[in-house]
PDB file of C-alpha atoms and ligand atoms in Angstrom:
ATOM      1  CA  UNK A   1     -30.931   6.295   0.078  1.00 78.00           C
ATOM      2  CA  UNK A   2     -33.570   3.989   1.132  1.00 83.00           C
ATOM      3  CA  UNK A   3     -32.845   0.073   0.888  1.00 85.00           C
ATOM      4  CA  UNK A   4     -35.982  -0.442  -1.462  1.00 88.00           C
ATOM      5  CA  UNK A   5     -35.113   2.499  -3.862  1.00 91.00           C
ATOM      6  CA  UNK A   6     -35.127   1.051  -7.270  1.00 94.00           C
ATOM      7  CA  UNK A   7     -32.066   1.810  -9.065  1.00 96.00           C
ATOM      8  CA  UNK A   8     -32.735  -0.104 -12.338  1.00 96.00           C
ATOM      9  CA  UNK A   9     -34.662  -3.012 -13.838  1.00 97.00           C
ATOM     10  CA  UNK A  10     -33.792  -6.565 -15.042  1.00 96.00           C
ATOM     11  CA  UNK A  11     -35.448  -7.352 -18.277  1.00 96.00           C
ATOM     12  CA  UNK A  12     -34.726  -9.390 -21.158  1.00 95.00           C
ATOM     13  CA  UNK A  13     -31.737 -10.877 -19.153  1.00 94.00           C
ATOM     14  CA  UNK A  14     -30.316  -7.461 -19.451  1.00 96.00           C
ATOM     15  CA  UNK A  15     -29.850  -4.456 -16.977  1.00 97.00           C
ATOM     16  CA  UNK A  16     -31.649  -1.404 -17.584  1.00 97.00           C
ATOM     17  CA  UNK A  17     -31.647   2.179 -15.950  1.00 96.00           C
ATOM     18  CA  UNK A  18     -35.408   3.258 -15.499  1.00 94.00           C
ATOM     19  CA  UNK A  19     -34.908   5.777 -18.579  1.00 94.00           C
ATOM     20  CA  UNK A  20     -33.361   3.108 -20.969  1.00 96.00           C
ATOM     21  CA  UNK A  21     -36.208   0.663 -19.933  1.00 96.00           C
ATOM     22  CA  UNK A  22     -38.937   2.885 -21.342  1.00 94.00           C
ATOM     23  CA  UNK A  23     -36.883   4.341 -24.291  1.00 96.00           C
ATOM     24  CA  UNK A  24     -35.348   1.088 -25.545  1.00 95.00           C
ATOM     25  CA  UNK A  25     -38.009  -1.620 -24.731  1.00 95.00           C
ATOM     26  CA  UNK A  26     -41.339   0.625 -24.397  1.00 94.00           C
ATOM     27  CA  UNK A  27     -41.973  -1.411 -21.571  1.00 95.00           C
ATOM     28  CA  UNK A  28     -42.795  -0.147 -18.007  1.00 94.00           C
ATOM     29  CA  UNK A  29     -41.843  -1.691 -14.455  1.00 93.00           C
ATOM     30  CA  UNK A  30     -45.262  -3.490 -14.353  1.00 94.00           C
ATOM     31  CA  UNK A  31     -45.048  -5.121 -17.696  1.00 95.00           C
ATOM     32  CA  UNK A  32     -43.769  -8.634 -18.462  1.00 96.00           C
ATOM     33  CA  UNK A  33     -40.641  -8.711 -20.568  1.00 96.00           C
ATOM     34  CA  UNK A  34     -40.118 -10.051 -23.976  1.00 95.00           C
ATOM     35  CA  UNK A  35     -39.363 -13.587 -22.518  1.00 95.00           C
ATOM     36  CA  UNK A  36     -42.885 -13.332 -20.720  1.00 96.00           C
ATOM     37  CA  UNK A  37     -41.161 -12.760 -17.389  1.00 96.00           C
ATOM     38  CA  UNK A  38     -41.959 -10.096 -14.808  1.00 95.00           C
ATOM     39  CA  UNK A  39     -39.677  -7.153 -15.065  1.00 96.00           C
ATOM     40  CA  UNK A  40     -37.464  -7.329 -11.722  1.00 95.00           C
ATOM     41  CA  UNK A  41     -36.777  -4.091  -9.752  1.00 96.00           C
ATOM     42  CA  UNK A  42     -33.183  -3.837  -8.796  1.00 96.00           C
ATOM     43  CA  UNK A  43     -33.065  -2.662  -5.169  1.00 95.00           C
ATOM     44  CA  UNK A  44     -30.384  -0.318  -3.741  1.00 92.00           C
ATOM     45  CA  UNK A  45     -30.022  -2.596  -0.825  1.00 92.00           C
ATOM     46  CA  UNK A  46     -28.589  -5.345  -3.026  1.00 92.00           C
ATOM     47  CA  UNK A  47     -24.714  -4.852  -3.281  1.00 90.00           C
ATOM     48  CA  UNK A  48     -24.438  -6.522  -6.555  1.00 92.00           C
ATOM     49  CA  UNK A  49     -27.107  -4.192  -8.047  1.00 91.00           C
ATOM     50  CA  UNK A  50     -24.858  -1.320  -6.580  1.00 87.00           C
ATOM     51  CA  UNK A  51     -22.155  -2.313  -9.036  1.00 92.00           C
ATOM     52  CA  UNK A  52     -24.512  -3.054 -12.045  1.00 95.00           C
ATOM     53  CA  UNK A  53     -24.465  -0.805 -15.355  1.00 97.00           C
ATOM     54  CA  UNK A  54     -27.190  -0.177 -17.810  1.00 97.00           C
ATOM     55  CA  UNK A  55     -26.589  -2.212 -20.878  1.00 96.00           C
ATOM     56  CA  UNK A  56     -27.706   0.677 -23.177  1.00 96.00           C
ATOM     57  CA  UNK A  57     -26.452   3.787 -21.803  1.00 97.00           C
ATOM     58  CA  UNK A  58     -23.355   2.172 -19.854  1.00 96.00           C
ATOM     59  CA  UNK A  59     -24.184   4.407 -16.828  1.00 95.00           C
ATOM     60  CA  UNK A  60     -23.783   2.854 -13.432  1.00 96.00           C
ATOM     61  CA  UNK A  61     -27.131   2.516 -11.786  1.00 96.00           C
ATOM     62  CA  UNK A  62     -25.871   3.765  -8.575  1.00 94.00           C
ATOM     63  CA  UNK A  63     -24.580   7.064 -10.155  1.00 94.00           C
ATOM     64  CA  UNK A  64     -27.549   7.607 -12.085  1.00 92.00           C
ATOM     65  CA  UNK A  65     -29.501   7.492  -8.906  1.00 92.00           C
ATOM     66  CA  UNK A  66     -27.328   9.472  -6.993  1.00 90.00           C
ATOM     67  CA  UNK A  67     -27.438  12.284  -9.792  1.00 89.00           C
ATOM     68  CA  UNK A  68     -31.170  12.475  -9.850  1.00 86.00           C
ATOM     69  CA  UNK A  69     -31.453  12.638  -6.279  1.00 84.00           C
ATOM     70  CA  UNK A  70     -29.199  15.624  -6.021  1.00 84.00           C
ATOM     71  CA  UNK A  71     -31.068  17.422  -8.769  1.00 82.00           C
ATOM     72  CA  UNK A  72     -34.468  16.590  -7.138  1.00 77.00           C
ATOM     73  CA  UNK A  73     -33.115  18.252  -3.864  1.00 72.00           C
ATOM     74  CA  UNK A  74     -32.015  21.430  -5.737  1.00 75.00           C
ATOM     75  CA  UNK A  75     -35.374  21.607  -7.634  1.00 69.00           C
ATOM     76  CA  UNK A  76     -37.378  21.420  -4.656  1.00 66.00           C
ATOM     77  CA  UNK A  77     -37.086  24.614  -2.672  1.00 65.00           C
ATOM     78  CA  UNK A  78     -37.480  24.234   0.853  1.00 75.00           C
ATOM     79  CA  UNK A  79     -41.125  25.162   2.452  1.00 84.00           C
ATOM     80  CA  UNK A  80     -41.909  28.384   3.168  1.00 89.00           C
ATOM     81  CA  UNK A  81     -42.900  29.467   6.623  1.00 92.00           C
ATOM     82  CA  UNK A  82     -44.673  32.417   7.747  1.00 92.00           C
ATOM     83  CA  UNK A  83     -45.979  34.061  11.086  1.00 93.00           C
ATOM     84  CA  UNK A  84     -49.610  34.487  11.311  1.00 94.00           C
ATOM     85  CA  UNK A  85     -52.309  34.664  14.194  1.00 94.00           C
ATOM     86  CA  UNK A  86     -54.807  32.033  15.162  1.00 94.00           C
ATOM     87  CA  UNK A  87     -57.945  32.522  17.136  1.00 88.00           C
ATOM     88  CA  UNK A  88     -57.406  36.195  17.511  1.00 89.00           C
ATOM     89  CA  UNK A  89     -54.199  36.919  19.238  1.00 90.00           C
ATOM     90  CA  UNK A  90     -52.549  33.483  19.486  1.00 94.00           C
ATOM     91  CA  UNK A  91     -49.051  33.109  17.314  1.00 95.00           C
ATOM     92  CA  UNK A  92     -49.222  30.636  14.639  1.00 96.00           C
ATOM     93  CA  UNK A  93     -47.266  29.468  11.886  1.00 96.00           C
ATOM     94  CA  UNK A  94     -48.382  28.662   8.554  1.00 96.00           C
ATOM     95  CA  UNK A  95     -46.354  26.498   6.253  1.00 94.00           C
ATOM     96  CA  UNK A  96     -47.015  26.344   2.438  1.00 92.00           C
ATOM     97  CA  UNK A  97     -46.398  22.575   2.643  1.00 89.00           C
ATOM     98  CA  UNK A  98     -45.980  19.862   5.257  1.00 88.00           C
ATOM     99  CA  UNK A  99     -42.740  20.621   6.988  1.00 88.00           C
ATOM    100  CA  UNK A 100     -40.182  17.765   7.407  1.00 87.00           C
ATOM    101  CA  UNK A 101     -40.758  15.129  10.177  1.00 89.00           C
ATOM    102  CA  UNK A 102     -38.147  16.762  12.535  1.00 89.00           C
ATOM    103  CA  UNK A 103     -39.719  20.096  12.163  1.00 92.00           C
ATOM    104  CA  UNK A 104     -43.039  18.811  13.087  1.00 94.00           C
ATOM    105  CA  UNK A 105     -41.444  16.860  16.126  1.00 94.00           C
ATOM    106  CA  UNK A 106     -39.819  19.912  17.352  1.00 94.00           C
ATOM    107  CA  UNK A 107     -42.998  21.981  17.194  1.00 96.00           C
ATOM    108  CA  UNK A 108     -45.005  19.272  18.857  1.00 96.00           C
ATOM    109  CA  UNK A 109     -42.359  18.983  21.586  1.00 95.00           C
ATOM    110  CA  UNK A 110     -42.123  22.536  22.245  1.00 94.00           C
ATOM    111  CA  UNK A 111     -46.004  22.628  22.717  1.00 96.00           C
ATOM    112  CA  UNK A 112     -47.265  23.973  19.329  1.00 97.00           C
ATOM    113  CA  UNK A 113     -50.834  22.516  18.087  1.00 97.00           C
ATOM    114  CA  UNK A 114     -51.801  21.558  14.831  1.00 96.00           C
ATOM    115  CA  UNK A 115     -55.193  22.869  13.829  1.00 96.00           C
ATOM    116  CA  UNK A 116     -56.322  20.626  10.849  1.00 94.00           C
ATOM    117  CA  UNK A 117     -59.031  23.017   9.938  1.00 94.00           C
ATOM    118  CA  UNK A 118     -57.192  26.270  10.046  1.00 94.00           C
ATOM    119  CA  UNK A 119     -54.220  24.418   8.507  1.00 95.00           C
ATOM    120  CA  UNK A 120     -51.666  25.935  10.812  1.00 95.00           C
ATOM    121  CA  UNK A 121     -49.690  25.329  14.018  1.00 97.00           C
ATOM    122  CA  UNK A 122     -50.496  27.552  16.742  1.00 97.00           C
ATOM    123  CA  UNK A 123     -49.300  28.368  20.096  1.00 96.00           C
ATOM    124  CA  UNK A 124     -51.682  27.956  22.895  1.00 95.00           C
ATOM    125  CA  UNK A 125     -50.100  29.836  25.633  1.00 92.00           C
ATOM    126  CA  UNK A 126     -48.362  33.069  26.254  1.00 89.00           C
ATOM    127  CA  UNK A 127     -44.992  34.421  25.823  1.00 88.00           C
ATOM    128  CA  UNK A 128     -42.273  33.517  25.447  1.00 90.00           C
ATOM    129  CA  UNK A 129     -43.112  31.730  22.000  1.00 91.00           C
ATOM    130  CA  UNK A 130     -40.511  28.931  21.262  1.00 90.00           C
ATOM    131  CA  UNK A 131     -40.072  29.239  17.546  1.00 89.00           C
ATOM    132  CA  UNK A 132     -37.755  26.486  16.393  1.00 86.00           C
ATOM    133  CA  UNK A 133     -34.388  27.806  15.270  1.00 82.00           C
ATOM    134  CA  UNK A 134     -34.336  25.465  12.341  1.00 80.00           C
ATOM    135  CA  UNK A 135     -37.189  27.697  10.714  1.00 84.00           C
ATOM    136  CA  UNK A 136     -34.936  30.502  10.434  1.00 78.00           C
ATOM    137  CA  UNK A 137     -37.565  32.991  11.264  1.00 79.00           C
ATOM    138  CA  UNK A 138     -36.866  36.259  12.719  1.00 69.00           C
ATOM    139  CA  UNK A 139     -37.036  36.180  16.515  1.00 59.00           C
ATOM    140  CA  UNK A 140     -40.115  37.270  18.248  1.00 53.00           C
ATOM    141  CA  UNK A 141     -39.490  40.689  19.686  1.00 56.00           C
ATOM    142  CA  UNK A 142     -39.674  40.298  23.455  1.00 57.00           C
ATOM    143  CA  UNK A 143     -43.193  41.992  24.295  1.00 59.00           C
ATOM    144  CA  UNK A 144     -42.679  44.837  26.716  1.00 61.00           C
ATOM    145  CA  UNK A 145     -45.295  44.210  29.441  1.00 63.00           C
ATOM    146  CA  UNK A 146     -46.500  47.575  30.813  1.00 68.00           C
ATOM    147  CA  UNK A 147     -46.644  46.924  34.732  1.00 72.00           C
ATOM    148  CA  UNK A 148     -48.649  49.193  36.937  1.00 70.00           C
ATOM    149  CA  UNK A 149     -45.850  51.008  38.708  1.00 71.00           C
ATOM    150  CA  UNK A 150     -44.906  49.546  42.097  1.00 71.00           C
ATOM    151  CA  UNK A 151     -45.515  51.781  44.927  1.00 69.00           C
ATOM    152  CA  UNK A 152     -43.772  51.094  48.102  1.00 69.00           C
ATOM    153  CA  UNK A 153     -45.628  52.858  50.742  1.00 69.00           C
ATOM    154  CA  UNK A 154     -43.063  54.134  53.330  1.00 64.00           C
ATOM    155  CA  UNK A 155     -40.196  53.686  51.347  1.00 55.00           C
ATOM    156  CA  UNK A 156     -37.880  56.424  50.303  1.00 59.00           C
ATOM    157  CA  UNK A 157     -38.994  57.580  46.935  1.00 57.00           C
ATOM    158  CA  UNK A 158     -36.434  60.252  45.884  1.00 58.00           C
ATOM    159  CA  UNK A 159     -32.892  59.380  45.474  1.00 56.00           C
ATOM    160  CA  UNK A 160     -31.500  62.522  43.908  1.00 54.00           C
TER     161      UNK A 160
HETATM  162 ZN1  LIG B   1     -29.425   3.294 -19.441  1.00 66.89          ZN
END
């Protein structure tokens, strides 16, 4: 939880959780309260705020927030990524949404490039393609490069 996460509000000399502020006073965070005072956000960084309970529903502000965050985490599925191609043969990764910071850092560090026009990450070099393990993609099959047979002149050929 970030220090400036708003856990609730102080208005009308009472403490509200975000839901009760709206449902019982009809006020929004940007309004002034019934006494003409600005409604004060109660930030998570304030240790006294962490012990506050909502005057109306009685829930601890911190608990409400933790429950809300847990639910949001569940509701938001992880990004989806698929392999594709870019500039013809170049391996590329297409995300259906902006991947988390650590994934982007990992891609950048490995040498992937972001193409803002095509909206995908692509690999500008040849094999091996370093797909970050955190993407949980099936591994890139090692390409069998067909080499011309090596002919050693003068070397004995048959072993049988
Ligand atoms: Zn409440």
